[in-house]
C-alpha angles and dihedrals in degrees: 000000000000125000091235092058096058126105098228093199089069095050124109116255091253093052091046086055090050091049094052091052093046091052089063094046102038094148093057137073107241120226099200112197114225115166110306093345140074107219132198126203141196115349091356090058092047091050095043095046089055098044096038095036093236127155111263110222134158139249133210106243103167093280127110088244125055114247119234112267143170131171146191133203112270095226091057099042096113094072091053093045090052091056095048092046092050087054091055101258128132119229122207114200114214119197138166108273097191134052109264089220091062097039120116107210117327114023109246114248133180144159110289094183143348115225119208136159094273101036104058116129101169128110094256096079120103107279095206096054134058116241104217128186111197138189134205116211110193116213122184093261107020143006131254116213130186133169134193135192100212091191094059101024095237115152127190135174140174144158122251118200127194138045126343094261088065092061092044089054090051092053093046093046091058092043094229113185096195129036130183117205134187125239096261093064119122105255088222089068092052092048090048093052092045103042106029100034103024095231121159105242125189122188116212136149098201122117127194117260101183121122092203090075098042089104088074094067104012092109092054119098100185107093090202091063090046091054090047094052094043088053093055095040093055090055092047096047093042090051101042098038094198144091109302100172090125086078105111132220112290118259115215110221116216118194092220092063093060138052102252127218133151132238093270091058090047090053096040094052091043091227100164103004138017122259096229104045102015089227129139092234113099094014123118089256090055091053096047099040108100090135119143097208133057088231091057091051092052093046089051092051091050091051094049089055091044111033117185130256098192109103095204093052092049092047089050089058091047089054093052093046089050090049092050092049090049094045095047094155091058088044090056091051090048092052091049091054094044089056088067093053116100126200099297093177095057092039088058089053094053093043091056098040092046103234094115129117137203090273089062092054090048090052089050090051092051090050094050091049090065097048098083092057092042089053090052092049093049090050091051088050089049090235109182099230129070127219129203118232103206098216093168092051089050091052091051094051093043092052095044115035124070114233092226097043114151125246093248125073100211101063100069124228091109106112129061125238112263096033098095124021096207091051090049091053093049090049091050090052091047094046092046089050093050089052087053089057092054091047092047091056091053093046094048091053090053094042096048101029088229100140097190096047114129140178116231143169140216134170094247103050101017116214119000143168112240125205124181120240091251092057100041092099090064091064108103129196094239089064087073092229115162115201109239107165137008119211132179094263105019148025124232124213139181132204133205094250092046091053092050093051090046090058091050094046097045093042091053092046092052090048091048093052093047095045092046090052091049091049091048091052090050091052089049089055090052092049091049088066088065096049100100091048092046089053091055092051089048091056093050092048090049090058094043090050092051093047094050086050089054089051092051095049091042092056094040097049100031098246118173132216111260122230112228117213136188090218119090093248129131115191112163108169118204091351119188136193099245098209098042090048091057098046102040120092098215126065111280115241109227119213136195119241108199127173111161127189090283096047121075100152132046111198106204124201132170143110125310113268089022094115106263095134092045089050091054094043093051089056093054092043091051090053092050092048091049093050095051089055098259126130115250139236098254139101086234133349132201116176143146124240108266124213099202142007124210125187137184104181122152127003130251135163117243093225095174094061092032096242121148126230090259094050090051088048094052094045091052091045090051092049090054099046091044096051104030123104129192086268093059131098118226124192117189116177114198093328113194098030092117094078140042114313099251094041091051094045093048092051092045091054093045091050092048090051092048093052091044096051106027110025105026091196120158101265138185112196121181120194146166091208094102090182087073091067090077087069087082088079093055105030104064094194094051121092128188121228130167140196106238130229135173124228117202123174092334093314123114128213118193112218094185087212119134113220133176118268135037137282125216101206131074100196088214094151090051091053089049087053090051087054086059098243111171113287092231089056092049091050091049091050089052091054093049091047090054091052092051092047093051091049086057092207095161114127123224119251111251115242113236112247102159141355087227128079118287119248117249092257090052095047097051113078112226119239117237109211094201092051089049091052091051091051089056093049121105108193092188091068096049129084117232090256092051090049093052092046091049090048091051091053093050090048090051092048092050092052092050093051091050 
């Protein structure tokens, strides 16, 4: 049965209420609260029962046929929500919004929040990653993009100019899971995000018109960015339906302030996850993350994805890392205190929004308790930012909140004795009454002589006196027992005095729970006033935690402080790939990466598996580490500040869009040479291998010449086209290097050492042998290779003469008649005398031509 097929006039009042709410939230699965369960109906029930593996049942709703229904316990809803969100669904939570005691007729219900991939604010989200929701606002000539982590309050915005593929790349680079777009967006962008990247996309035109949130964008002058932010803010506030004043002032991101690279570079260099398993382990982030707080880990990840380009800011971080490594005793004290600091950013989010519990406030208290010592340590280290210590807030929380308070807020046991006089009095009454119950049981046993008599309690009947079946005959009328319930093995009774005490006890306990909840909410309101200051402290602690992590890894792995230069010189002595070095079993072979003022391009040759790709990657990773303020895996390092990194490493078909390996190669190459400047770093690994040999070699040479003459970016270019090595003679800023190997009796040994000069052999068959291909196959490949080598069919590399087209006379190869005659000659069919005579004639002809 579908919702659209139902005659609503016949529905029960409750189901009519459901239908009205569902009409407003048609794109969400409704969790409809009924008693202790959230229930789903119609199509929602069918979908949820399948995805969550629930039993699909039916419910009487006033119709002749039962409507589809499934349900889940309200206290365990978060696990089910997680599953639905991960599958790309939205979930709307419906609760009672009025007190049932005061309701006239049907209790009023409504949506209290909508939960989506990008709007989660609970404690179940990944603590080490931001959970951004983004929007794209299409203008006629550019795109506005903003993104917000609701759980931490971070707000960012920027303008993106260019074609639609540029905005898609920006979304993919940040790994957004949910994107809001305005009505003017090109629908191809929406389809691309949904189908190729499985991103939840919502189209809406609404913008926020609420002066209470103007502070987020009031310092921004560009009206396009303001419209972009208001568009996203409307969706967030409409979805969360709560106080979101923990959202911070928007930060405008400018490309010039950060080292830029696209999602392919991020993947190729395995900065935050590995290529193969897409896991954090064995990525650069995994290696560098020795942070003690979740905030520090997120801040580190953000910096790896957005390295700095400001020399002063980078040098400042170097100074702090150096100081921490020198003052290692203070650093150890700092690490100890940081270990007690919880996720202040997300605690602030829950405090403001209101979905916190007593455990959150206890975590806040623990965090604040470490701030005074952290402040002292930072002052001793001469750290240039000050933090508040919130002693008054600590005293409030220490005085008010019980250390063993439960997760829920409606069971009591939240507030300490001594905090509120009225609460203490109620607890005294309740406690005294409970003591009365214990005394009553003892007295009744003595009075009646019934040894197994006991006083119990349940929510249905309240307090009762229980007597086993074997002792029931001992109950006499003068005891004043009134039978209340008969069970298989006992009888339960009540008395007038017991009922009176029950009313006192239960009345006191209800008042205690209500009063504790009110006091807790009052405390929350006090804590809310500190949120903006707590967020500032959280950001400082995030940076401090990241820098102590840099200090630890620099000491452990023998990293050195880079020297930043304004000259275009790269001199990385004994550079290593930091991750490979830590995971490999053998000793890592360090290599120099040197590009002086006269060298822009390193053309790298050498066998497969010799380490060309690793050599290139370690250069880029060293640059990124240096520009986030970390020391680097070298003996010494001199380098400029780069503005962009471009990589083309590895080859893969884009099956979704139907693009071949070679098309992907060419698109990425085009992106690099279109966007690169002389201050960029380009890494091209075996570019051109996706097509026929001569096509690939020609394109590779043309790209090298273009970079050399037009871009002048620092470039590392590995190749198996050994003919390209002759370019060193014609391109004055290109230098040949090779990764060496030794061949002995058909066996190859990789030395992994980069040396000057070129090699002219790939050792591909030797690598195939190492891969244990059948010996007969290897021998056959050797025979075929010998035939090709004897044919000598290699073409010469053309010398560059101009970047412009060749003239017709230059482009047509001249025919040498003597060479042609020699080609037609068959020496095996000639006598020695004929051969000498023919040679004499050719010699004479050559002299005459000269």
